[in-house]
Coordinates of C-alpha atoms and ligand atoms in Angstrom, one line a residue:
Chain A
X29 CA 2.2 23.6 -12.0
X30 CA 2.7 20.2 -11.2
X31 CA 5.0 18.1 -13.0
X32 CA 5.8 14.6 -14.0
X33 CA 8.9 12.6 -14.2
X34 CA 10.5 9.9 -12.9
X35 CA 10.2 9.6 -9.2
X36 CA 13.4 7.5 -8.9
X37 CA 13.3 6.1 -5.4
X38 CA 10.2 6.7 -4.7
X39 CA 8.5 4.5 -7.4
X40 CA 11.4 2.0 -8.1
X41 CA 11.1 -1.7 -7.8
X42 CA 14.0 -1.7 -5.4
X43 CA 11.4 -0.4 -2.6
X44 CA 10.4 -4.5 -2.1
X45 CA 12.2 -4.2 1.3
X46 CA 9.4 -2.5 2.8
X47 CA 6.7 -4.5 1.3
X48 CA 4.1 -5.5 3.6
X49 CA 2.9 -9.2 4.3
X50 CA -0.1 -8.7 2.1
X51 CA 1.8 -7.7 -0.9
X52 CA 4.1 -10.8 -0.2
X53 CA 1.2 -13.1 -0.3
X54 CA -0.3 -10.9 -3.5
X55 CA 3.1 -11.5 -5.4
X56 CA 4.2 -15.1 -4.3
X57 CA 0.3 -16.2 -5.2
X58 CA 0.6 -15.0 -8.7
X59 CA 4.2 -16.5 -9.3
X60 CA 3.0 -20.0 -8.0
X61 CA -0.6 -19.7 -9.8
X62 CA 1.4 -18.9 -13.1
X63 CA 4.4 -21.6 -12.1
X64 CA 1.9 -23.9 -12.0
X65 CA 0.1 -22.8 -15.2
X66 CA 3.6 -23.6 -16.9
X67 CA 4.1 -26.8 -14.9
X68 CA 0.8 -28.1 -16.7
X69 CA 1.5 -27.5 -19.9
X70 CA 5.3 -28.9 -19.7
X71 CA 3.5 -32.1 -17.8
X72 CA 0.9 -32.6 -21.0
X73 CA 4.0 -32.1 -23.2
X74 CA 6.0 -34.6 -21.4
X75 CA 3.7 -37.3 -21.0
X76 CA 2.2 -37.1 -24.6
X77 CA 5.5 -38.3 -26.0
X78 CA 5.2 -41.6 -23.6
X79 CA 1.5 -42.6 -24.6
X80 CA 0.3 -45.3 -26.6
X81 CA -0.5 -48.9 -25.3
X82 CA 1.6 -52.5 -25.8
X83 CA -0.4 -54.6 -23.9
X84 CA 2.7 -57.6 -24.1
X85 CA 5.6 -54.2 -23.1
X86 CA 2.8 -53.4 -20.1
X87 CA 2.5 -56.8 -19.1
X88 CA 6.6 -57.0 -18.7
X89 CA 7.0 -53.9 -16.8
X90 CA 8.7 -51.9 -19.4
X91 CA 6.1 -50.0 -22.1
X92 CA 6.8 -46.5 -22.7
X93 CA 5.4 -44.7 -19.7
X94 CA 6.9 -46.8 -17.0
X95 CA 10.3 -46.2 -18.5
X96 CA 9.8 -42.9 -19.6
X97 CA 8.7 -42.1 -16.0
X98 CA 11.8 -44.1 -14.4
X99 CA 14.1 -42.4 -16.8
X100 CA 13.2 -39.2 -15.6
X101 CA 12.9 -40.7 -12.1
X102 CA 16.8 -41.3 -12.4
X103 CA 17.9 -38.0 -12.8
X104 CA 18.5 -36.3 -9.5
X105 CA 17.2 -32.8 -10.9
X106 CA 13.9 -33.9 -11.2
X107 CA 13.8 -35.2 -7.6
X108 CA 14.6 -31.2 -7.0
X109 CA 12.1 -30.2 -9.2
X110 CA 9.1 -32.6 -7.9
X111 CA 10.1 -30.9 -4.6
X112 CA 9.8 -27.2 -5.8
X113 CA 6.5 -28.0 -7.1
X114 CA 5.0 -29.1 -4.2
X115 CA 6.3 -26.3 -2.1
X116 CA 5.0 -24.1 -4.8
X117 CA 1.4 -26.0 -5.0
X118 CA 0.9 -26.3 -1.4
X119 CA 1.8 -22.4 -1.1
X120 CA -0.7 -21.7 -3.7
X121 CA -3.2 -23.7 -2.3
X122 CA -3.0 -22.7 1.6
X123 CA -2.9 -18.9 0.5
X124 CA -5.8 -19.7 -1.7
X125 CA -7.7 -20.7 0.9
X126 CA -6.4 -17.5 2.7
X127 CA -8.1 -15.8 -0.5
X128 CA -11.0 -17.4 0.2
X129 CA -11.6 -16.1 3.7
X130 CA -10.4 -12.9 2.5
X131 CA -13.3 -12.8 -0.2
X132 CA -15.7 -14.0 2.5
X133 CA -14.6 -11.3 5.1
X134 CA -13.6 -13.4 7.6
X135 CA -10.2 -12.6 9.7
X136 CA -9.0 -9.6 7.8
X137 CA -7.4 -7.9 10.8
X138 CA -5.6 -11.1 10.9
X139 CA -4.6 -11.6 7.3
X140 CA -0.9 -11.1 7.9
X141 CA -0.8 -13.9 10.7
X142 CA -2.8 -16.4 8.3
X143 CA -0.1 -15.6 5.4
X144 CA 2.5 -16.3 7.9
X145 CA 0.9 -19.6 8.8
X146 CA 0.8 -20.7 4.8
X147 CA 4.1 -19.9 5.0
X148 CA 5.1 -22.2 8.0
X149 CA 2.6 -24.9 6.7
X150 CA 4.3 -25.1 3.3
X151 CA 7.7 -25.3 4.9
X152 CA 6.9 -28.6 7.4
X153 CA 5.1 -30.3 4.4
X154 CA 8.2 -29.8 2.0
X155 CA 10.8 -31.1 4.4
X156 CA 8.3 -34.1 5.5
X157 CA 7.7 -34.9 1.5
X158 CA 11.8 -34.6 1.4
X159 CA 12.6 -38.8 2.2
X160 CA 10.1 -39.5 -0.3
X161 CA 11.0 -37.1 -3.5
X162 CA 15.1 -37.8 -2.6
X163 CA 14.6 -41.4 -2.1
X164 CA 13.0 -41.8 -5.1
X165 CA 10.5 -43.8 -4.4
X166 CA 7.9 -44.5 -7.7
Chain B
X9 CA 15.1 11.9 -11.0
X10 CA 16.8 8.2 -10.5
X11 CA 18.1 6.2 -8.1
X12 CA 21.7 7.7 -8.9
X13 CA 20.6 10.9 -8.2
X14 CA 19.7 10.4 -4.8
X15 CA 23.0 8.9 -4.0
X16 CA 24.9 11.9 -6.4
X17 CA 23.3 14.4 -4.2
X18 CA 23.0 12.2 -0.5
X19 CA 26.9 13.5 -0.6
X20 CA 26.2 14.2 3.2
X21 CA 25.8 11.1 4.2
X22 CA 29.1 10.6 5.6
X23 CA 29.5 14.4 7.2
X24 CA 29.1 15.3 11.1
X25 CA 26.5 17.1 11.9
X26 CA 28.5 20.3 12.9
X27 CA 29.6 20.0 8.9
X28 CA 26.1 19.4 7.8
X29 CA 24.9 22.5 10.1
X30 CA 27.7 24.7 8.9
X31 CA 27.0 24.0 5.0
X32 CA 23.4 24.5 5.0
X33 CA 23.5 27.4 7.8
X34 CA 26.3 29.0 5.0
X35 CA 23.9 31.4 3.7
X36 CA 21.8 32.2 6.6
X37 CA 22.1 35.6 8.7
X38 CA 24.8 35.5 11.4
X39 CA 21.3 35.8 13.9
X40 CA 19.8 32.6 13.0
X41 CA 22.9 30.6 12.9
X42 CA 23.5 31.5 16.4
X43 CA 19.9 30.7 17.3
X44 CA 20.2 27.6 15.4
X45 CA 23.4 26.3 17.1
X46 CA 22.1 27.8 20.9
X47 CA 19.0 25.6 19.9
X48 CA 21.3 22.3 19.0
X49 CA 23.3 22.3 21.8
X50 CA 20.8 23.1 24.7
X51 CA 18.7 20.1 23.3
X52 CA 19.5 16.8 24.8
X53 CA 19.6 15.0 21.7
X54 CA 19.7 16.0 17.9
X55 CA 18.0 14.4 14.8
X56 CA 18.4 14.7 11.3
X57 CA 16.0 14.9 8.2
X58 CA 16.7 14.2 4.8
X59 CA 14.3 15.9 2.9
X60 CA 13.1 15.7 -0.5
X61 CA 13.5 19.4 -2.8
X62 CA 12.3 19.9 -5.6
X63 CA 10.9 23.2 -7.1
X64 CA 9.9 23.4 -11.0
X65 CA 10.0 27.1 -11.5
X66 CA 13.2 28.2 -9.6
X67 CA 16.3 27.6 -11.7
X68 CA 18.7 25.2 -10.2
X69 CA 15.8 23.8 -8.5
X70 CA 14.2 21.9 -11.1
X71 CA 16.4 18.8 -10.5
X72 CA 15.2 16.9 -7.6
X73 CA 17.5 16.2 -4.4
X74 CA 17.5 15.6 -0.8
X75 CA 18.3 18.1 2.3
X76 CA 19.4 17.6 5.0
X77 CA 18.8 19.5 8.2
X78 CA 19.6 18.7 11.6
X79 CA 17.0 19.4 14.2
X80 CA 16.9 19.5 18.2
X81 CA 14.7 16.8 19.6
X82 CA 12.2 17.0 22.2
X83 CA 10.4 14.2 23.6
X84 CA 6.8 14.0 21.7
X85 CA 8.5 15.6 18.9
X86 CA 6.4 15.0 15.7
X87 CA 7.9 14.5 12.0
X88 CA 5.4 17.6 11.4
X89 CA 7.3 19.1 14.6
X90 CA 10.7 18.9 12.9
X91 CA 9.7 20.0 9.7
X92 CA 8.1 23.3 10.7
X93 CA 11.6 23.8 13.1
X94 CA 14.0 23.2 9.6
X95 CA 11.1 25.6 7.9
X96 CA 11.4 28.5 10.2
X97 CA 15.3 28.1 10.9
X98 CA 17.0 27.0 8.0
X99 CA 14.8 27.1 4.9
X100 CA 11.9 29.5 4.5
X101 CA 11.2 28.6 1.4
X102 CA 10.8 24.5 2.3
X103 CA 7.2 23.7 1.9
X104 CA 4.6 21.4 2.9
X105 CA 0.7 21.3 3.9
X106 CA -0.3 21.2 7.3
X107 CA -3.0 22.9 9.1
X108 CA -4.5 20.8 12.2
X109 CA -1.6 19.3 13.8
X110 CA -3.8 17.0 15.5
X111 CA -4.8 13.8 12.4
X112 CA -8.2 15.4 11.6
X113 CA -7.6 18.0 8.7
X114 CA -5.5 15.3 6.5
X115 CA -3.0 18.0 5.1
X116 CA 0.4 16.4 6.1
X117 CA 0.4 12.5 4.3
X118 CA 3.9 12.3 3.7
X119 CA 6.3 9.3 3.0
X120 CA 8.1 8.9 6.0
X121 CA 11.1 6.1 5.5
X122 CA 9.4 4.2 3.2
X123 CA 5.9 4.2 4.1
X124 CA 2.5 6.8 3.9
X125 CA 1.8 8.3 7.2
X126 CA 0.5 11.6 8.7
X127 CA 3.5 14.2 9.7
X128 CA 1.6 14.7 12.8
X129 CA 0.7 11.7 13.8
X130 CA 4.0 10.0 13.3
X131 CA 6.6 10.2 16.5
X132 CA 10.3 11.1 15.6
X133 CA 11.1 9.1 18.4
X134 CA 9.7 6.0 16.7
X135 CA 11.6 6.2 13.5
X136 CA 14.8 5.3 12.5
X137 CA 17.5 7.8 11.6
X138 CA 18.0 9.8 9.4
X139 CA 14.3 10.4 9.1
X140 CA 13.6 10.4 5.2
X141 CA 10.5 12.5 4.2
X142 CA 9.3 12.2 0.7
X143 CA 5.9 13.5 -1.3
X144 CA 3.5 10.6 -1.4
X145 CA 4.5 8.6 -4.1
X146 CA 2.0 8.1 -7.2
X147 CA 1.2 11.5 -7.4
X148 CA 2.7 14.5 -9.3
X149 CA 5.1 16.7 -7.3
X150 CA 4.1 20.8 -7.1
X151 CA 6.8 21.7 -5.4
X152 CA 9.1 19.9 -2.5
X153 CA 6.7 17.7 -0.3
X154 CA 3.4 19.4 -1.8
X155 CA 1.5 17.0 -4.2
X156 CA -1.2 17.3 -6.9
X157 CA -4.0 16.1 -5.0
X158 CA -6.6 17.1 -7.7
X159 CA -7.0 13.3 -9.1
X160 CA -7.8 12.1 -5.8
X161 CA -10.2 14.4 -4.7
X162 CA -11.9 13.7 -8.5
X163 CA -12.0 9.8 -7.4
X164 CA -13.9 11.1 -4.3
X165 CA -16.4 12.7 -5.7
X166 CA -16.6 10.2 -8.3
X167 CA -18.9 8.3 -5.4
X168 CA -21.4 11.2 -5.2
X169 CA -19.9 11.2 -1.2
X170 CA -22.7 12.8 0.7
X171 CA -25.7 11.8 2.3
X172 CA -28.9 11.5 -0.1
X173 CA -31.6 9.7 1.1
X174 CA -34.5 8.8 -1.3
X175 CA -37.2 9.9 0.6
X176 CA -37.1 13.1 3.7
X177 CA -38.8 13.0 7.2
X178 CA -42.3 14.6 6.9
X179 CA -41.7 16.9 9.8
X180 CA -39.0 19.8 8.5
X181 CA -37.4 19.6 11.8
X182 CA -37.7 15.5 12.3
X183 CA -34.8 13.8 12.7
X184 CA -33.1 11.0 10.0
X185 CA -32.7 8.2 13.1
X186 CA -30.1 5.2 12.3
X187 CA -30.3 2.1 14.4
X188 CA -27.4 1.2 16.8
X189 CA -25.9 -1.3 14.8
X190 CA -26.4 0.3 11.4
X191 CA -24.4 3.1 12.8
X192 CA -21.9 0.6 14.3
X193 CA -21.2 -0.8 10.6
X194 CA -20.2 2.6 9.0
X195 CA -18.7 4.0 12.2
X196 CA -15.0 3.3 10.8
X197 CA -15.7 4.6 7.6
X198 CA -17.0 8.1 8.5
X199 CA -13.6 8.5 10.0
X200 CA -11.5 9.3 6.6
X201 CA -9.9 12.8 6.6
X202 CA -9.2 12.8 2.7
X203 CA -5.5 12.5 3.3
X204 CA -4.7 10.4 0.6
X205 CA -2.6 7.9 1.7
X206 CA -4.1 4.7 0.8
X207 CA -4.4 5.9 -2.8
X208 CA -0.7 6.6 -2.9
X209 CA 0.1 3.3 -1.4
X210 CA -1.9 1.0 -3.6
X211 CA -0.1 -0.9 -6.4
X212 CA -3.5 -0.8 -8.4
X213 CA -4.5 2.6 -8.2
X214 CA -0.2 3.4 -9.5
X215 CA -1.2 1.1 -12.8
X216 CA -4.7 2.3 -13.6
X217 CA -5.5 5.5 -13.3
X218 CA -9.4 5.0 -13.3
X219 CA -9.2 3.0 -10.4
X220 CA -11.8 4.4 -7.9
X221 CA -9.0 3.5 -4.9
X222 CA -9.2 2.6 -1.8
X223 CA -10.6 6.1 0.0
X224 CA -13.7 6.9 -2.5
X225 CA -14.5 3.1 -2.1
X226 CA -14.7 3.4 1.7
X227 CA -16.9 6.5 1.0
X228 CA -19.2 4.6 -1.2
X229 CA -19.7 1.9 1.4
X230 CA -20.5 4.7 4.2
X231 CA -23.2 5.7 2.1
X232 CA -24.2 2.2 0.5
X233 CA -24.4 0.8 4.2
X234 CA -26.5 3.4 5.2
X235 CA -29.9 1.8 5.7
X236 CA -31.5 5.5 5.6
X237 CA -30.9 6.0 2.2
X238 CA -33.2 3.6 1.0
X239 CA -32.7 0.7 -1.6
X240 CA -32.9 3.1 -4.8
X241 CA -30.2 5.4 -3.7
X242 CA -28.1 2.1 -3.3
X243 CA -28.8 0.5 -6.7
X244 CA -27.1 3.7 -8.0
X245 CA -24.0 3.7 -5.4
X246 CA -23.3 0.0 -6.4
X247 CA -23.6 0.9 -10.1
X248 CA -21.1 3.0 -9.2
X249 CA -18.6 0.9 -7.5
X250 CA -19.5 -2.0 -9.9
X251 CA -18.0 -0.4 -12.5
X252 CA -15.1 -1.3 -14.7
X253 CA -12.3 0.5 -12.7
X254 CA -14.6 0.2 -9.3
X255 CA -14.3 -2.8 -6.6
X256 CA -13.0 -5.6 -9.0
X257 CA -9.8 -3.8 -9.3
X258 CA -8.8 -4.5 -5.9
X259 CA -6.4 -7.2 -5.4
X260 CA -6.5 -7.6 -1.5
X261 CA -3.2 -6.4 -1.3
X262 CA -3.9 -4.7 1.9
X263 CA -1.7 -1.7 0.9
X264 CA -3.9 0.7 2.2
X265 CA -5.3 -1.0 5.2
X266 CA -1.8 -0.9 6.7
X267 CA -1.5 2.7 6.0
X268 CA -4.2 4.2 6.9
X269 CA -4.1 6.9 9.8
X270 CA -7.5 6.8 10.9
X271 CA -7.1 2.6 11.1
X272 CA -10.4 2.4 8.5
X273 CA -10.2 -1.7 7.5
X274 CA -10.2 -0.6 4.0
X275 CA -9.7 -4.2 2.5
X276 CA -12.8 -5.2 4.7
X277 CA -14.8 -2.2 3.6
X278 CA -14.2 -3.0 -0.4
X279 CA -14.6 -7.0 0.3
X280 CA -18.3 -6.0 2.1
X281 CA -18.6 -3.8 -1.3
X282 CA -17.8 -6.7 -3.7
X283 CA -20.0 -9.1 -1.7
X284 CA -22.6 -6.8 -1.8
X285 CA -22.4 -6.2 -5.8
X286 CA -22.9 -9.6 -6.2
X287 CA -25.9 -10.5 -3.8
X288 CA -27.3 -7.6 -5.7
X289 CA -26.6 -9.1 -9.2
X290 CA -26.9 -12.7 -8.6
X291 CA -30.5 -14.1 -9.6
X292 CA -32.0 -17.9 -9.1
X293 CA -34.6 -17.7 -12.4
Ligands
HEM11 C1 -6.7 -26.4 -4.4 C2 -5.9 -25.4 -5.2 C3 -6.2 -24.1 -5.5 C4 -6.8 -23.4 -4.6 C5 -7.1 -23.2 -3.8 C6 -6.4 -21.9 -5.5 C7 -7.0 -20.7 -5.3 C8 -6.7 -19.3 -5.9 C9 -7.4 -18.1 -5.5 C10 -8.1 -17.8 -4.5 C11 -7.0 -17.3 -6.8 C12 -7.7 -16.2 -6.7 C13 -6.0 -15.0 -6.3 C14 -6.9 -13.6 -6.1 O1 -7.8 -13.3 -5.5 O2 -5.9 -12.6 -6.8 C15 -5.7 -18.1 -7.3 C16 -5.3 -17.4 -8.6 C17 -4.6 -18.1 -9.4 N1 -4.3 -19.8 -9.7 FE1 -5.1 -21.0 -8.0 N2 -5.7 -22.2 -6.5 C18 -5.8 -23.6 -6.7 C19 -5.2 -24.2 -7.6 C20 -4.3 -23.7 -8.9 C21 -3.5 -24.5 -10.1 C22 -4.0 -26.0 -9.8 C23 -3.4 -23.6 -10.7 C24 -2.6 -23.2 -12.1 C25 -2.9 -24.8 -12.8 C26 -3.7 -22.4 -10.4 C27 -3.1 -20.9 -11.0 C28 -3.8 -19.9 -10.4 C29 -3.3 -19.1 -11.1 C30 -2.7 -18.5 -12.8 C31 -4.2 -17.4 -10.4 C32 -3.6 -15.9 -10.5 C33 -4.7 -15.6 -11.4 C34 -4.4 -14.0 -11.9 O3 -3.4 -13.8 -11.9 O4 -5.2 -13.3 -11.3 N3 -4.3 -22.4 -9.1 N4 -5.9 -19.3 -6.6
SF4_12 S1 -9.2 6.0 4.0 FE1 -7.7 6.7 5.4 S2 -5.6 6.6 4.2 FE2 -7.4 6.8 2.9 S3 -7.7 8.8 2.7 FE3 -9.2 8.3 4.1 S4 -8.1 8.7 5.9 FE4 -6.3 9.0 4.6
FES13 S1 -1.8 18.3 9.8 FE1 -4.1 17.6 9.9 S2 -3.7 15.8 9.7 FE2 -1.8 16.2 9.7

């Protein structure tokens, strides 16, 4: 008679080292997708504290929106978070395009290569963005 | 069984092959021991297997564990050959399925060094040592390396895996001709040997017991794409694969395609059926 029991090493998450590219692509896509959703809500929450128009203040360049953003940009952590957000968004978009091709049945035998290409392009775009973000240009 | 147990029972890891030989051979007859000794000495190289053992019906063996076997290596030796040696020389109760030894019967899909592979199609020389051999994951273990395949077969039968044309040709001896292009389209999908490796590798199948799984969907593809069956039968086939636990469960992780020993592009076939199903249901009115 067959038995069910905890297969331990056979079925544990400890096996992530054995994951193939397609699995990594899937995990990273879900993760980045949900980070983007999380960011979207945070983004709305933060910015909604900085609304309301005061024409005089706006003309002087110290309305609530501008001051809020400026004070955020002064924090180094925010600049790093922005880099992270860009990385996450770029990977999600590039791999999203890869997945659209997968859905169309194009290049399925090269799906691992296209995943690596997404990763490399994400890294390059992130690197290229560093001067802008770390310089804190508004 | 848990990760801890594996570590506990893997005490043999640091032992020399000689020690293991002695230990495993302890309750073997003198003759058998000499034979093994002779084999190992005359072999140019020896290899070590770590084999999952479990027998719910024998006292003292209900706890899953790993046994080590040192086996004489020869060029061209497959994992199945090594297992057969271990069974014939060390422990005749070591249980695993095999039949054809040439990747056509689909009996010996195993979890070898962390991947679903056919024992008879995997060269010992290509693997890292010691070679760890386990039963297919996500299936109940009956004994040692033997898993219960019933669920897999049920899913295969659920897609009605037989040729069933709308109309038969007129004459009794008339053949059912297929165009070369159409044959080409279904060619790879006909290769399936029902080994279950793909189903075992699939994360979705692991989490959703009702999911048809890659092999069954591939079977559905084989017949749904066969133009000889006709459009009525195709509609019925599409009904089966587009149900809740059908093609739409696939998340294109490509695990099945990676492990299929017959190199069937499973993900491609699943994606093709997804598009087929959409085309079939799209209406512009
Ligand atoms: C050009 C931009 C984008 C592209 C090309 C894209 C593409 C895709 C694709 C193709 C999928 C489906 C993956 C699959 O087949 O399983 C997906 C999933 C997802 N996307 Fe995007 N996406 C984009 C932007 C976004 C944004 C801005 C967000 C968040 C606000 C987002 C959140 C998600 C989430 C959460 C999922 C996963 C859903 C699930 O768990 O199944 N995506 N994306
Ligand atoms: S599709 Fe490939 S892996 Fe799956 S059962 Fe058939 S031969 Fe085995
Ligand atoms: S023994 Fe038949 S497939 Fe391996």
